[in-house]
Amino acid sequence: MAKNKLSDLNDHLFATLERLNEEDLSADQIEIESKRAEAIIGVSNQIINNAKITIDALKLVTVGNLTFNELPDSFGLKRINQ
């Protein structure tokens, strides 16, 4: 099952760090892990930027500069009726 929460991203980043810190890696394995880490970092940065955009939009809703209904469906947010 896919892990798709920001807390899961943190777990993946630490797992990457642990792989890079393995002392018994050969030079080839270090190169492979380094390339993998670079790819993971690139994707992680995009995920984090997307989360920041969502948070910024919710801040605009909170202060009244934007209504919840104006948020794009792509944000995947659901309104909670109170």
mmCIF file of N, CA and C in Angstrom:
data_model
loop_
_atom_site.group_PDB
_atom_site.id
_atom_site.type_symbol
_atom_site.label_atom_id
_atom_site.label_comp_id
_atom_site.label_asym_id
_atom_site.label_seq_id
_atom_site.Cartn_x
_atom_site.Cartn_y
_atom_site.Cartn_z
ATOM 1 N N MET A 1 0.841 -1.175 0.000
ATOM 2 C CA MET A 1 0.000 0.000 0.000
ATOM 3 C C MET A 1 0.890 1.244 0.000
ATOM 4 N N ALA A 2 0.495 2.229 -0.786
ATOM 5 C CA ALA A 2 1.273 3.461 -0.881
ATOM 6 C C ALA A 2 1.153 4.284 0.394
ATOM 7 N N LYS A 3 2.235 4.940 0.726
ATOM 8 C CA LYS A 3 2.237 5.859 1.859
ATOM 9 C C LYS A 3 2.243 7.264 1.278
ATOM 10 N N ASN A 4 1.191 8.022 1.556
ATOM 11 C CA ASN A 4 1.041 9.313 0.898
ATOM 12 C C ASN A 4 0.817 10.484 1.840
ATOM 13 N N LYS A 5 1.202 10.366 3.085
ATOM 14 C CA LYS A 5 1.074 11.487 4.013
ATOM 15 C C LYS A 5 2.442 12.138 4.181
ATOM 16 N N LEU A 6 2.446 13.392 4.621
ATOM 17 C CA LEU A 6 3.722 14.071 4.831
ATOM 18 C C LEU A 6 4.566 13.365 5.883
ATOM 19 N N SER A 7 3.925 12.766 6.868
ATOM 20 C CA SER A 7 4.693 12.019 7.874
ATOM 21 C C SER A 7 5.364 10.798 7.240
ATOM 22 N N ASP A 8 4.724 10.202 6.242
ATOM 23 C CA ASP A 8 5.335 9.084 5.521
ATOM 24 C C ASP A 8 6.530 9.560 4.693
ATOM 25 N N LEU A 9 6.415 10.758 4.139
ATOM 26 C CA LEU A 9 7.536 11.328 3.397
ATOM 27 C C LEU A 9 8.753 11.455 4.308
ATOM 28 N N ASN A 10 8.522 11.904 5.521
ATOM 29 C CA ASN A 10 9.601 12.012 6.499
ATOM 30 C C ASN A 10 10.261 10.649 6.725
ATOM 31 N N ASP A 11 9.444 9.604 6.835
ATOM 32 C CA ASP A 11 9.977 8.244 7.004
ATOM 33 C C ASP A 11 10.847 7.840 5.814
ATOM 34 N N HIS A 12 10.383 8.158 4.607
ATOM 35 C CA HIS A 12 11.149 7.823 3.404
ATOM 36 C C HIS A 12 12.481 8.573 3.369
ATOM 37 N N LEU A 13 12.464 9.830 3.776
ATOM 38 C CA LEU A 13 13.701 10.608 3.775
ATOM 39 C C LEU A 13 14.715 10.038 4.765
ATOM 40 N N PHE A 14 14.234 9.648 5.945
ATOM 41 C CA PHE A 14 15.151 9.057 6.919
ATOM 42 C C PHE A 14 15.652 7.685 6.461
ATOM 43 N N ALA A 15 14.811 6.923 5.775
ATOM 44 C CA ALA A 15 15.258 5.632 5.238
ATOM 45 C C ALA A 15 16.352 5.846 4.194
ATOM 46 N N THR A 16 16.195 6.885 3.389
ATOM 47 C CA THR A 16 17.218 7.225 2.399
ATOM 48 C C THR A 16 18.529 7.583 3.084
ATOM 49 N N LEU A 17 18.432 8.375 4.132
ATOM 50 C CA LEU A 17 19.623 8.754 4.896
ATOM 51 C C LEU A 17 20.310 7.526 5.492
ATOM 52 N N GLU A 18 19.512 6.603 6.009
ATOM 53 C CA GLU A 18 20.086 5.377 6.582
ATOM 54 C C GLU A 18 20.816 4.558 5.521
ATOM 55 N N ARG A 19 20.232 4.466 4.312
ATOM 56 C CA ARG A 19 20.900 3.723 3.237
ATOM 57 C C ARG A 19 22.226 4.387 2.865
ATOM 58 N N LEU A 20 22.234 5.715 2.839
ATOM 59 C CA LEU A 20 23.468 6.426 2.498
ATOM 60 C C LEU A 20 24.539 6.268 3.571
ATOM 61 N N ASN A 21 24.125 6.021 4.802
ATOM 62 C CA ASN A 21 25.061 5.884 5.915
ATOM 63 C C ASN A 21 25.572 4.462 6.121
ATOM 64 N N GLU A 22 25.110 3.521 5.312
ATOM 65 C CA GLU A 22 25.584 2.144 5.453
ATOM 66 C C GLU A 22 27.074 2.092 5.128
ATOM 67 N N GLU A 23 27.846 1.576 6.063
ATOM 68 C CA GLU A 23 29.302 1.586 5.924
ATOM 69 C C GLU A 23 29.838 0.524 4.968
ATOM 70 N N ASP A 24 29.058 -0.509 4.703
ATOM 71 C CA ASP A 24 29.569 -1.597 3.868
ATOM 72 C C ASP A 24 29.190 -1.464 2.393
ATOM 73 N N LEU A 25 28.790 -0.281 1.955
ATOM 74 C CA LEU A 25 28.444 -0.081 0.551
ATOM 75 C C LEU A 25 29.704 0.052 -0.293
ATOM 76 N N SER A 26 29.649 -0.552 -1.468
ATOM 77 C CA SER A 26 30.751 -0.392 -2.422
ATOM 78 C C SER A 26 30.623 0.983 -3.087
ATOM 79 N N ALA A 27 31.639 1.368 -3.824
ATOM 80 C CA ALA A 27 31.603 2.655 -4.527
ATOM 81 C C ALA A 27 30.429 2.703 -5.509
ATOM 82 N N ASP A 28 30.182 1.593 -6.203
ATOM 83 C CA ASP A 28 29.057 1.539 -7.143
ATOM 84 C C ASP A 28 27.726 1.667 -6.415
ATOM 85 N N GLN A 29 27.601 0.993 -5.287
ATOM 86 C CA GLN A 29 26.363 1.070 -4.517
ATOM 87 C C GLN A 29 26.144 2.481 -3.964
ATOM 88 N N ILE A 30 27.215 3.130 -3.550
ATOM 89 C CA ILE A 30 27.102 4.507 -3.061
ATOM 90 C C ILE A 30 26.613 5.420 -4.181
ATOM 91 N N GLU A 31 27.149 5.225 -5.376
ATOM 92 C CA GLU A 31 26.722 6.038 -6.517
ATOM 93 C C GLU A 31 25.242 5.812 -6.823
ATOM 94 N N ILE A 32 24.810 4.563 -6.812
ATOM 95 C CA ILE A 32 23.401 4.240 -7.065
ATOM 96 C C ILE A 32 22.512 4.872 -5.998
ATOM 97 N N GLU A 33 22.893 4.725 -4.738
ATOM 98 C CA GLU A 33 22.095 5.299 -3.651
ATOM 99 C C GLU A 33 22.087 6.820 -3.704
ATOM 100 N N SER A 34 23.195 7.412 -4.112
ATOM 101 C CA SER A 34 23.261 8.872 -4.230
ATOM 102 C C SER A 34 22.304 9.371 -5.308
ATOM 103 N N LYS A 35 22.273 8.683 -6.444
ATOM 104 C CA LYS A 35 21.348 9.065 -7.519
ATOM 105 C C LYS A 35 19.902 8.877 -7.075
ATOM 106 N N ARG A 36 19.650 7.788 -6.368
ATOM 107 C CA ARG A 36 18.303 7.544 -5.851
ATOM 108 C C ARG A 36 17.919 8.649 -4.869
ATOM 109 N N ALA A 37 18.850 9.020 -4.003
ATOM 110 C CA ALA A 37 18.589 10.070 -3.013
ATOM 111 C C ALA A 37 18.280 11.397 -3.698
ATOM 112 N N GLU A 38 19.022 11.723 -4.757
ATOM 113 C CA GLU A 38 18.760 12.958 -5.498
ATOM 114 C C GLU A 38 17.353 12.954 -6.086
ATOM 115 N N ALA A 39 16.935 11.826 -6.625
ATOM 116 C CA ALA A 39 15.584 11.721 -7.184
ATOM 117 C C ALA A 39 14.534 11.864 -6.087
ATOM 118 N N ILE A 40 14.767 11.223 -4.957
ATOM 119 C CA ILE A 40 13.829 11.306 -3.834
ATOM 120 C C ILE A 40 13.735 12.738 -3.329
ATOM 121 N N ILE A 41 14.866 13.424 -3.247
ATOM 122 C CA ILE A 41 14.871 14.815 -2.800
ATOM 123 C C ILE A 41 14.073 15.690 -3.760
ATOM 124 N N GLY A 42 14.248 15.484 -5.054
ATOM 125 C CA GLY A 42 13.508 16.270 -6.043
ATOM 126 C C GLY A 42 12.007 16.095 -5.913
ATOM 127 N N VAL A 43 11.568 14.862 -5.803
ATOM 128 C CA VAL A 43 10.137 14.591 -5.644
ATOM 129 C C VAL A 43 9.643 15.134 -4.302
ATOM 130 N N SER A 44 10.434 14.959 -3.265
ATOM 131 C CA SER A 44 10.062 15.444 -1.930
ATOM 132 C C SER A 44 9.865 16.951 -1.928
ATOM 133 N N ASN A 45 10.756 17.667 -2.600
ATOM 134 C CA ASN A 45 10.616 19.123 -2.664
ATOM 135 C C ASN A 45 9.312 19.531 -3.331
ATOM 136 N N GLN A 46 8.912 18.818 -4.368
ATOM 137 C CA GLN A 46 7.645 19.121 -5.029
ATOM 138 C C GLN A 46 6.460 18.844 -4.108
ATOM 139 N N ILE A 47 6.512 17.743 -3.390
ATOM 140 C CA ILE A 47 5.437 17.402 -2.456
ATOM 141 C C ILE A 47 5.328 18.470 -1.375
ATOM 142 N N ILE A 48 6.462 18.886 -0.840
ATOM 143 C CA ILE A 48 6.471 19.906 0.212
ATOM 144 C C ILE A 48 5.951 21.233 -0.328
ATOM 145 N N ASN A 49 6.352 21.614 -1.539
ATOM 146 C CA ASN A 49 5.848 22.855 -2.134
ATOM 147 C C ASN A 49 4.342 22.799 -2.353
ATOM 148 N N ASN A 50 3.833 21.648 -2.775
ATOM 149 C CA ASN A 50 2.383 21.500 -2.938
ATOM 150 C C ASN A 50 1.667 21.667 -1.607
ATOM 151 N N ALA A 51 2.222 21.100 -0.550
ATOM 152 C CA ALA A 51 1.618 21.239 0.777
ATOM 153 C C ALA A 51 1.633 22.692 1.222
ATOM 154 N N LYS A 52 2.720 23.402 0.936
ATOM 155 C CA LYS A 52 2.809 24.823 1.300
ATOM 156 C C LYS A 52 1.743 25.637 0.584
ATOM 157 N N ILE A 53 1.513 25.336 -0.684
ATOM 158 C CA ILE A 53 0.488 26.048 -1.448
ATOM 159 C C ILE A 53 -0.886 25.818 -0.832
ATOM 160 N N THR A 54 -1.173 24.592 -0.449
ATOM 161 C CA THR A 54 -2.451 24.279 0.190
ATOM 162 C C THR A 54 -2.592 25.031 1.504
ATOM 163 N N ILE A 55 -1.543 25.051 2.302
ATOM 164 C CA ILE A 55 -1.579 25.762 3.585
ATOM 165 C C ILE A 55 -1.785 27.255 3.352
ATOM 166 N N ASP A 56 -1.086 27.820 2.379
ATOM 167 C CA ASP A 56 -1.251 29.242 2.075
ATOM 168 C C ASP A 56 -2.684 29.554 1.651
ATOM 169 N N ALA A 57 -3.280 28.678 0.849
ATOM 170 C CA ALA A 57 -4.666 28.884 0.426
ATOM 171 C C ALA A 57 -5.615 28.813 1.618
ATOM 172 N N LEU A 58 -5.385 27.871 2.522
ATOM 173 C CA LEU A 58 -6.235 27.769 3.711
ATOM 174 C C LEU A 58 -6.079 28.985 4.614
ATOM 175 N N LYS A 59 -4.890 29.552 4.653
ATOM 176 C CA LYS A 59 -4.696 30.794 5.412
ATOM 177 C C LYS A 59 -5.530 31.917 4.808
ATOM 178 N N LEU A 60 -5.583 31.981 3.475
ATOM 179 C CA LEU A 60 -6.402 32.995 2.814
ATOM 180 C C LEU A 60 -7.878 32.812 3.139
ATOM 181 N N VAL A 61 -8.321 31.567 3.226
ATOM 182 C CA VAL A 61 -9.708 31.292 3.614
ATOM 183 C C VAL A 61 -9.937 31.745 5.052
ATOM 184 N N THR A 62 -8.995 31.454 5.921
ATOM 185 C CA THR A 62 -9.130 31.789 7.337
ATOM 186 C C THR A 62 -9.270 33.291 7.554
ATOM 187 N N VAL A 63 -8.508 34.089 6.828
ATOM 188 C CA VAL A 63 -8.567 35.543 7.019
ATOM 189 C C VAL A 63 -9.644 36.197 6.161
ATOM 190 N N GLY A 64 -10.330 35.421 5.348
ATOM 191 C CA GLY A 64 -11.458 35.934 4.583
ATOM 192 C C GLY A 64 -11.122 36.473 3.208
ATOM 193 N N ASN A 65 -9.919 36.284 2.726
ATOM 194 C CA ASN A 65 -9.546 36.756 1.390
ATOM 195 C C ASN A 65 -9.969 35.798 0.284
ATOM 196 N N LEU A 66 -10.430 34.628 0.665
ATOM 197 C CA LEU A 66 -10.824 33.590 -0.278
ATOM 198 C C LEU A 66 -11.891 32.754 0.406
ATOM 199 N N THR A 67 -12.857 32.273 -0.360
ATOM 200 C CA THR A 67 -13.847 31.377 0.235
ATOM 201 C C THR A 67 -13.425 29.936 -0.015
ATOM 202 N N PHE A 68 -13.904 29.058 0.840
ATOM 203 C CA PHE A 68 -13.560 27.641 0.700
ATOM 204 C C PHE A 68 -13.990 27.118 -0.663
ATOM 205 N N ASN A 69 -15.145 27.587 -1.153
ATOM 206 C CA ASN A 69 -15.660 27.123 -2.445
ATOM 207 C C ASN A 69 -14.789 27.568 -3.615
ATOM 208 N N GLU A 70 -13.941 28.569 -3.405
ATOM 209 C CA GLU A 70 -13.053 29.036 -4.470
ATOM 210 C C GLU A 70 -11.781 28.195 -4.589
ATOM 211 N N LEU A 71 -11.554 27.322 -3.632
ATOM 212 C CA LEU A 71 -10.368 26.464 -3.685
ATOM 213 C C LEU A 71 -10.540 25.422 -4.785
ATOM 214 N N PRO A 72 -9.491 25.142 -5.532
ATOM 215 C CA PRO A 72 -9.584 24.133 -6.591
ATOM 216 C C PRO A 72 -9.851 22.738 -6.024
ATOM 217 N N ASP A 73 -10.614 21.958 -6.760
ATOM 218 C CA ASP A 73 -10.880 20.572 -6.352
ATOM 219 C C ASP A 73 -9.586 19.765 -6.255
ATOM 220 N N SER A 74 -8.580 20.175 -7.015
ATOM 221 C CA SER A 74 -7.315 19.434 -7.019
ATOM 222 C C SER A 74 -6.614 19.461 -5.662
ATOM 223 N N PHE A 75 -7.021 20.373 -4.778
ATOM 224 C CA PHE A 75 -6.446 20.395 -3.434
ATOM 225 C C PHE A 75 -6.896 19.186 -2.626
ATOM 226 N N GLY A 76 -8.013 18.580 -3.016
ATOM 227 C CA GLY A 76 -8.493 17.388 -2.318
ATOM 228 C C GLY A 76 -9.014 17.672 -0.921
ATOM 229 N N LEU A 77 -9.460 18.897 -0.688
ATOM 230 C CA LEU A 77 -9.962 19.272 0.637
ATOM 231 C C LEU A 77 -11.468 19.085 0.693
ATOM 232 N N LYS A 78 -11.947 18.660 1.824
ATOM 233 C CA LYS A 78 -13.382 18.472 2.020
ATOM 234 C C LYS A 78 -13.849 19.414 3.111
ATOM 235 N N ARG A 79 -14.960 20.036 2.856
ATOM 236 C CA ARG A 79 -15.534 20.948 3.840
ATOM 237 C C ARG A 79 -16.210 20.129 4.924
ATOM 238 N N ILE A 80 -16.009 20.540 6.153
ATOM 239 C CA ILE A 80 -16.668 19.901 7.291
ATOM 240 C C ILE A 80 -17.834 20.791 7.695
ATOM 241 N N ASN A 81 -19.034 20.261 7.586
ATOM 242 C CA ASN A 81 -20.213 21.037 7.985
ATOM 243 C C ASN A 81 -20.364 21.012 9.487
ATOM 244 N N GLN A 82 -20.574 22.192 10.055
ATOM 245 C CA GLN A 82 -20.734 22.275 11.504
ATOM 246 C C GLN A 82 -22.127 22.722 11.849
#
